[in-house]
Amino acid sequence: EETIPFSYSSKNLGGIQILTKSGTLWGTERETALIQGNLIHYILGKIQIAEDLDKVLTHLTQNGDIAKDETVWLRKTIRQVIHHPQLEEYFAPGNQSMNEREIILPNGGLMRPDRVVVERDTISILDYKTGEQRKSHKEQLQEYARIMEKMGYAIKNKILVYITDQVTLEYLNSA
């Protein structure tokens, strides 16, 4: 046991409180789900067209970002998205797509839609979710669309893509 002196300049003299919220997740199923969800988002952000999947997985494996044994479930999961009958068109060659591009808002804030696909004079916005469905997901996607419309874009589709054991889509109407 060793005492380590410290100095501080806080108005609240006395104690230091450290809370590591993420630390409460360590070693839990929720932590695993969060890591997997972030990984799926990251890989989808690297894919412009469906044919990019193998190249992206190979690069991540060679780079040491993912273990070779993870590629099986990642490939299966992401193929369900990029080859989904209602989503395939958004991952087809010839589309102009923007993944994870930051948009500066009038108030100086930022928004970053997962995928925006430009099709002639309209755009479609896809937002990936790996957890349970929530009202806030719809609100977030509607906000993306509202800002994009203010920028002069006509919105063709707003799609929430829920990625679990299977892919579930939720199309949002204009609001």
XYZ file of N, CA and C in Angstrom:
525
model
N 0.858 -1.172 0.000
C 0.000 0.000 0.000
C 0.899 1.227 0.000
N 0.555 2.216 -0.824
C 1.365 3.413 -0.939
C 0.445 4.614 -1.046
N 0.776 5.686 -0.365
C -0.001 6.920 -0.430
C 0.605 7.811 -1.491
N -0.250 8.287 -2.380
C 0.209 9.163 -3.453
C -0.411 10.537 -3.230
N 0.415 11.544 -2.999
C -0.131 12.888 -2.787
C -0.661 13.455 -4.108
N -1.698 14.259 -4.002
C -2.216 14.922 -5.194
C -2.644 16.331 -4.830
N -2.679 17.187 -5.843
C -3.169 18.550 -5.626
C -4.328 18.771 -6.582
N -5.207 19.655 -6.178
C -6.378 19.921 -6.997
C -6.757 21.382 -6.826
N -7.552 21.838 -7.808
C -7.955 23.243 -7.752
C -9.474 23.378 -7.781
N -10.141 22.383 -7.312
C -11.591 22.378 -7.329
C -12.159 23.197 -6.163
N -13.316 23.769 -6.393
C -14.008 24.471 -5.308
C -14.522 23.468 -4.281
N -14.794 22.270 -4.744
C -15.278 21.214 -3.861
C -14.076 20.515 -3.252
N -13.575 21.090 -2.198
C -12.385 20.528 -1.552
C -12.700 19.168 -0.951
N -11.744 18.310 -1.037
C -11.908 17.033 -0.356
C -11.816 15.842 -1.268
N -12.938 15.426 -1.799
C -12.944 14.138 -2.485
C -12.958 14.229 -3.996
N -12.491 13.197 -4.582
C -12.556 13.041 -6.030
C -13.454 11.852 -6.287
N -14.384 12.029 -7.197
C -15.255 10.926 -7.554
C -14.986 10.565 -9.010
N -14.803 9.301 -9.240
C -14.583 8.815 -10.594
C -15.676 7.808 -10.892
N -16.355 8.048 -11.982
C -17.391 7.121 -12.405
C -17.064 6.698 -13.825
N -16.901 5.432 -14.006
C -16.667 4.926 -15.347
C -17.888 4.115 -15.739
N -18.790 4.790 -16.410
C -20.025 4.128 -16.810
C -19.720 2.920 -17.678
N -18.774 3.093 -18.611
C -18.448 1.965 -19.473
C -17.876 0.808 -18.671
N -17.232 1.095 -17.556
C -16.672 0.043 -16.726
C -17.730 -0.897 -16.190
N -18.953 -0.397 -16.030
C -20.028 -1.257 -15.551
C -20.459 -2.256 -16.615
N -20.026 -2.046 -17.867
C -20.384 -2.950 -18.955
C -19.360 -4.055 -19.167
N -18.159 -3.872 -18.642
C -17.083 -4.806 -18.948
C -17.481 -6.242 -18.636
N -17.272 -7.095 -19.633
C -17.535 -8.516 -19.450
C -19.000 -8.893 -19.477
N -19.860 -8.013 -19.954
C -21.292 -8.309 -19.974
C -21.757 -8.571 -21.405
N -22.947 -9.139 -21.522
C -23.545 -9.349 -22.845
C -23.798 -8.013 -23.528
N -24.140 -7.005 -22.754
C -24.411 -5.685 -23.330
C -23.141 -5.102 -23.951
N -22.012 -5.284 -23.291
C -20.753 -4.804 -23.855
C -20.475 -5.502 -25.178
N -20.671 -6.805 -25.220
C -20.457 -7.560 -26.450
C -21.373 -7.049 -27.556
N -22.628 -6.802 -27.225
C -23.580 -6.291 -28.215
C -23.162 -4.918 -28.735
N -22.690 -4.047 -27.835
C -22.241 -2.723 -28.247
C -21.030 -2.805 -29.170
N -20.089 -3.665 -28.836
C -18.896 -3.830 -29.663
C -19.287 -4.361 -31.038
N -20.147 -5.368 -31.058
C -20.578 -5.939 -32.333
C -21.356 -4.909 -33.160
N -22.212 -4.146 -32.512
C -22.970 -3.107 -33.214
C -22.059 -2.054 -33.813
N -21.068 -1.623 -33.054
C -20.111 -0.638 -33.571
C -19.311 -1.194 -34.734
N -18.941 -2.455 -34.651
C -18.182 -3.099 -35.713
C -19.009 -3.204 -36.994
N -20.261 -3.590 -36.861
C -21.150 -3.674 -38.028
C -21.313 -2.298 -38.658
N -21.537 -1.275 -37.841
C -21.641 0.100 -38.349
C -20.366 0.503 -39.086
N -19.227 0.209 -38.494
C -17.942 0.584 -39.075
C -17.758 -0.064 -40.451
N -18.051 -1.362 -40.534
C -17.879 -2.069 -41.801
C -18.852 -1.551 -42.848
N -20.100 -1.356 -42.476
C -21.068 -0.811 -43.433
C -20.650 0.579 -43.907
N -19.987 1.326 -43.048
C -19.498 2.648 -43.428
C -18.374 2.596 -44.445
N -17.718 1.448 -44.573
C -16.623 1.273 -45.531
C -17.102 0.712 -46.874
N -18.355 0.301 -46.943
C -18.882 -0.349 -48.140
C -19.635 0.661 -49.007
N -19.158 0.841 -50.222
C -19.865 1.684 -51.193
C -20.826 0.829 -52.017
N -20.325 -0.312 -52.512
C -21.156 -1.254 -53.263
C -21.009 -2.632 -52.625
N -21.954 -3.516 -52.908
C -21.981 -4.838 -52.267
C -20.676 -5.603 -52.456
N -20.056 -5.451 -53.606
C -18.821 -6.177 -53.906
C -17.651 -5.761 -53.005
N -17.787 -4.684 -52.254
C -16.715 -4.220 -51.364
C -16.580 -5.061 -50.098
N -17.591 -5.854 -49.763
C -17.602 -6.555 -48.472
C -16.358 -7.400 -48.241
N -16.021 -8.282 -49.169
C -14.868 -9.162 -48.957
C -13.578 -8.368 -48.844
N -13.430 -7.344 -49.657
C -12.228 -6.504 -49.617
C -12.104 -5.823 -48.253
N -13.207 -5.308 -47.726
C -13.199 -4.626 -46.425
C -12.859 -5.612 -45.305
N -13.482 -6.788 -45.317
C -13.207 -7.789 -44.279
C -11.753 -8.267 -44.340
N -11.234 -8.468 -45.549
C -9.832 -8.875 -45.701
C -8.902 -7.816 -45.142
N -9.171 -6.568 -45.474
C -8.333 -5.471 -44.981
C -8.356 -5.398 -43.452
N -9.544 -5.484 -42.863
C -9.660 -5.410 -41.407
C -8.982 -6.587 -40.715
N -9.061 -7.758 -41.335
C -8.404 -8.939 -40.766
C -6.886 -8.792 -40.857
N -6.392 -8.393 -42.023
C -4.945 -8.227 -42.203
C -4.389 -7.120 -41.318
N -5.214 -6.136 -41.047
C -4.804 -5.002 -40.219
C -4.856 -5.335 -38.725
N -5.485 -6.464 -38.391
C -5.594 -6.860 -36.988
C -6.771 -6.218 -36.276
N -7.667 -5.589 -37.035
C -8.830 -4.942 -36.423
C -9.898 -5.954 -36.023
N -9.980 -7.055 -36.754
C -10.914 -8.125 -36.399
C -10.175 -9.457 -36.504
N -10.628 -10.408 -35.705
C -10.041 -11.750 -35.757
C -10.640 -12.505 -36.932
N -9.838 -13.391 -37.494
C -10.279 -14.152 -38.660
C -11.573 -14.911 -38.388
N -11.722 -15.446 -37.167
C -12.932 -16.209 -36.855
C -14.179 -15.328 -36.747
N -14.013 -14.019 -36.626
C -15.161 -13.103 -36.588
C -15.733 -12.839 -37.976
N -14.936 -13.082 -39.014
C -15.380 -12.730 -40.368
C -16.591 -13.536 -40.816
N -16.748 -14.751 -40.306
C -17.879 -15.586 -40.734
C -19.205 -14.926 -40.356
N -19.372 -14.610 -39.065
C -20.645 -14.007 -38.652
C -20.798 -12.584 -39.186
N -19.677 -11.846 -39.301
C -19.766 -10.492 -39.858
C -20.213 -10.540 -41.322
N -19.611 -11.434 -42.104
C -19.986 -11.556 -43.513
C -21.465 -11.920 -43.630
N -21.891 -12.900 -42.841
C -23.290 -13.347 -42.886
C -24.234 -12.203 -42.515
N -23.919 -11.500 -41.445
C -24.777 -10.418 -40.973
C -24.853 -9.269 -41.983
N -23.718 -8.854 -42.487
C -23.695 -7.704 -43.392
C -24.275 -8.067 -44.758
N -24.078 -9.313 -45.190
C -24.701 -9.751 -46.456
C -26.227 -9.654 -46.363
N -26.783 -9.905 -45.172
C -28.232 -9.780 -44.996
C -28.701 -8.356 -45.260
N -27.827 -7.386 -45.005
C -28.169 -5.981 -45.253
C -27.969 -5.645 -46.726
N -26.764 -5.853 -47.222
C -26.439 -5.382 -48.578
C -27.126 -6.181 -49.679
N -27.576 -7.404 -49.366
C -28.296 -8.220 -50.353
C -29.776 -8.367 -50.007
N -30.248 -7.568 -49.052
C -31.678 -7.580 -48.719
C -32.435 -7.126 -49.963
N -33.512 -7.813 -50.330
C -34.238 -7.455 -51.558
C -34.661 -5.980 -51.639
N -34.967 -5.374 -50.508
C -35.402 -3.977 -50.526
C -34.238 -2.996 -50.357
N -33.032 -3.506 -50.128
C -31.875 -2.628 -49.930
C -30.814 -2.775 -51.022
N -30.872 -3.851 -51.794
C -29.838 -4.110 -52.797
C -29.573 -2.918 -53.711
N -30.631 -2.229 -54.098
C -30.458 -1.089 -55.007
C -29.565 -0.001 -54.421
N -29.518 0.097 -53.096
C -28.717 1.131 -52.449
C -27.233 0.764 -52.364
N -26.918 -0.474 -52.704
C -25.531 -0.938 -52.694
C -25.089 -1.381 -54.087
N -25.817 -0.929 -55.100
C -25.513 -1.304 -56.483
C -24.487 -0.349 -57.092
N -23.670 -0.862 -58.018
C -22.728 0.023 -58.719
C -23.492 1.126 -59.457
N -22.885 2.274 -59.554
C -23.503 3.390 -60.270
C -24.194 4.398 -59.376
N -24.522 3.997 -58.153
C -25.128 4.940 -57.216
C -24.051 5.832 -56.615
N -24.435 7.037 -56.328
C -23.555 7.904 -55.550
C -24.011 7.778 -54.104
N -23.141 7.236 -53.256
C -23.517 7.077 -51.855
C -22.503 7.776 -50.976
N -22.998 8.243 -49.853
C -22.161 8.920 -48.870
C -22.387 8.236 -47.530
N -21.326 7.647 -46.999
C -21.396 6.954 -45.714
C -20.767 7.804 -44.631
N -21.509 7.957 -43.531
C -20.958 8.619 -42.341
C -20.350 9.990 -42.647
N -20.974 10.748 -43.524
C -20.478 12.092 -43.836
C -21.095 13.093 -42.879
N -20.245 13.912 -42.291
C -20.733 14.912 -41.345
C -21.356 16.081 -42.093
N -22.458 16.563 -41.556
C -23.154 17.724 -42.098
C -23.196 18.766 -40.982
N -22.714 19.952 -41.291
C -22.706 21.034 -40.301
C -24.087 21.688 -40.289
N -24.667 21.762 -39.114
C -26.000 22.333 -38.940
C -25.906 23.845 -38.771
N -26.995 24.565 -39.008
C -26.982 26.024 -38.848
C -26.520 26.491 -37.468
N -26.793 25.685 -36.433
C -26.397 26.071 -35.074
C -24.954 25.663 -34.748
N -24.248 25.118 -35.736
C -22.869 24.710 -35.529
C -22.715 23.255 -35.114
N -23.829 22.591 -34.827
C -23.774 21.173 -34.471
C -23.499 20.314 -35.691
N -23.377 19.054 -35.463
C -23.108 18.115 -36.548
C -24.137 17.000 -36.546
N -24.409 16.484 -37.732
C -25.186 15.250 -37.841
C -24.457 14.355 -38.832
N -24.614 13.048 -38.651
C -23.889 12.111 -39.492
C -24.790 10.931 -39.840
N -25.571 11.052 -40.913
C -26.396 9.906 -41.330
C -25.502 8.726 -41.707
N -25.979 7.505 -41.455
C -25.178 6.327 -41.773
C -24.932 6.198 -43.276
N -25.975 6.368 -44.077
C -25.818 6.246 -45.531
C -26.858 7.117 -46.224
N -26.384 7.919 -47.167
C -27.256 8.725 -48.021
C -26.944 8.319 -49.456
N -27.975 7.920 -50.188
C -27.801 7.488 -51.572
C -28.511 8.489 -52.477
N -27.747 9.053 -53.406
C -28.280 10.035 -54.349
C -28.716 9.303 -55.607
N -29.969 9.506 -55.984
C -30.528 8.885 -57.183
C -31.167 9.988 -58.023
N -30.469 10.420 -59.027
C -30.908 11.522 -59.883
C -31.240 12.747 -59.052
N -32.531 13.047 -58.897
C -32.915 14.267 -58.188
C -33.476 14.012 -56.788
N -33.302 12.780 -56.279
C -33.783 12.470 -54.932
C -32.675 11.769 -54.137
N -32.890 11.712 -52.838
C -31.976 10.948 -51.989
C -32.779 10.008 -51.100
N -32.112 8.937 -50.696
C -32.660 8.019 -49.702
C -31.684 7.986 -48.544
N -32.230 7.962 -47.337
C -31.406 7.962 -46.127
C -31.616 6.636 -45.411
N -30.499 5.947 -45.137
C -30.534 4.696 -44.384
C -29.844 4.926 -43.049
N -30.461 4.442 -41.996
C -29.858 4.547 -40.672
C -29.876 3.160 -40.046
N -28.682 2.658 -39.702
C -28.538 1.311 -39.160
C -28.681 1.312 -37.647
N -29.393 0.331 -37.152
C -29.559 0.155 -35.708
C -29.349 -1.311 -35.372
N -28.610 -1.585 -34.306
C -28.350 -2.968 -33.920
C -29.025 -3.335 -32.599
N -29.770 -2.428 -32.058
C -30.477 -2.712 -30.808
C -31.967 -2.801 -31.054
N -32.706 -2.676 -29.984
C -34.157 -2.743 -30.083
C -34.713 -1.447 -30.673
N -35.900 -1.532 -31.221
C -36.533 -0.373 -31.841
C -36.923 0.648 -30.775
N -36.674 1.911 -31.102
C -37.007 3.006 -30.191
C -37.591 4.170 -30.965
N -38.419 4.921 -30.281
C -39.015 6.120 -30.877
C -37.925 7.121 -31.276
N -36.855 7.204 -30.489
C -35.770 8.151 -30.766
C -35.091 7.863 -32.104
N -35.112 6.612 -32.558
C -34.528 6.277 -33.862
C -35.316 6.963 -34.981
N -36.635 6.920 -34.861
C -37.492 7.567 -35.861
C -37.268 9.072 -35.846
N -37.200 9.630 -34.649
C -37.000 11.076 -34.530
C -35.671 11.500 -35.146
N -34.640 10.711 -34.911
C -33.321 11.013 -35.466
C -33.360 10.986 -36.998
N -33.968 9.962 -37.571
C -34.046 9.851 -39.029
C -34.898 10.965 -39.624
N -35.998 11.324 -38.951
C -36.832 12.435 -39.424
C -36.037 13.747 -39.400
N -35.192 13.916 -38.391
C -34.365 15.123 -38.300
C -33.350 15.161 -39.438
N -32.742 14.023 -39.745
C -31.832 13.962 -40.896
C -32.558 14.423 -42.157
N -33.751 13.887 -42.366
C -34.525 14.221 -43.571
C -34.900 15.697 -43.591
N -35.305 16.223 -42.450
C -35.695 17.639 -42.383
C -34.521 18.530 -42.778
N -33.341 18.250 -42.270
C -32.156 19.047 -42.589
C -31.788 18.894 -44.060
N -31.859 17.669 -44.574
C -31.524 17.441 -45.982
C -32.511 18.162 -46.907
N -33.773 18.204 -46.511
C -34.762 18.945 -47.305
C -34.457 20.439 -47.295
N -34.033 20.964 -46.139
C -33.641 22.375 -46.063
C -32.447 22.664 -46.966
N -31.626 21.635 -47.208
C -30.470 21.790 -48.088
C -30.869 21.680 -49.562
N -32.159 21.431 -49.815
C -32.648 21.388 -51.182
C -32.838 20.004 -51.770
N -32.672 18.965 -50.967
C -32.833 17.605 -51.472
C -34.277 17.144 -51.316
N -34.767 16.410 -52.310
C -36.060 15.743 -52.215
C -35.792 14.346 -51.661
N -36.574 13.942 -50.693
C -36.355 12.656 -50.030
C -37.231 11.589 -50.688
N -36.590 10.530 -51.178
C -37.317 9.399 -51.752
C -37.722 8.429 -50.645
N -36.742 7.987 -49.850
C -37.003 7.025 -48.780
C -36.209 7.373 -47.531
N -36.831 7.073 -46.397
C -36.169 7.153 -45.091
C -36.337 5.771 -44.483
N -35.207 5.080 -44.293
C -35.291 3.681 -43.886
C -34.448 3.426 -42.638
N -35.107 2.910 -41.615
C -34.392 2.403 -40.441
C -34.104 0.932 -40.718
N -32.837 0.556 -40.612
C -32.412 -0.813 -40.868
C -32.003 -1.429 -39.540
N -32.870 -2.272 -38.996
C -32.584 -2.935 -37.726
C -31.865 -4.253 -38.015
N -30.653 -4.358 -37.468
C -29.797 -5.506 -37.744
C -29.661 -6.320 -36.469
N -30.338 -7.463 -36.448
C -30.217 -8.404 -35.338
C -29.945 -9.770 -35.982
N -30.591 -10.818 -35.516
C -30.435 -12.120 -36.163
C -30.951 -12.070 -37.597
N -31.887 -11.187 -37.817
C -32.392 -10.942 -39.166
C -32.497 -9.440 -39.367
N -32.641 -9.032 -40.619
C -32.724 -7.612 -40.929
C -34.194 -7.232 -41.058
N -34.575 -6.193 -40.321
C -35.941 -5.675 -40.351
C -35.880 -4.230 -40.792
N -36.745 -3.856 -41.711
C -36.767 -2.487 -42.211
C -37.996 -1.762 -41.716
N -37.818 -0.484 -41.464
C -38.952 0.374 -41.144
C -38.833 1.625 -42.005
N -39.800 1.781 -42.897
C -39.850 2.950 -43.762
C -40.630 4.042 -43.030
N -40.112 5.254 -43.043
C -40.802 6.357 -42.404
C -41.473 7.220 -43.463
N -42.675 7.639 -43.158
C -43.384 8.570 -44.040
C -42.854 9.965 -43.798
N -43.127 10.854 -44.708
C -42.712 12.242 -44.516
C -43.424 12.812 -43.305
N -42.677 13.659 -42.574
C -43.278 14.279 -41.383
C -42.847 15.713 -41.293
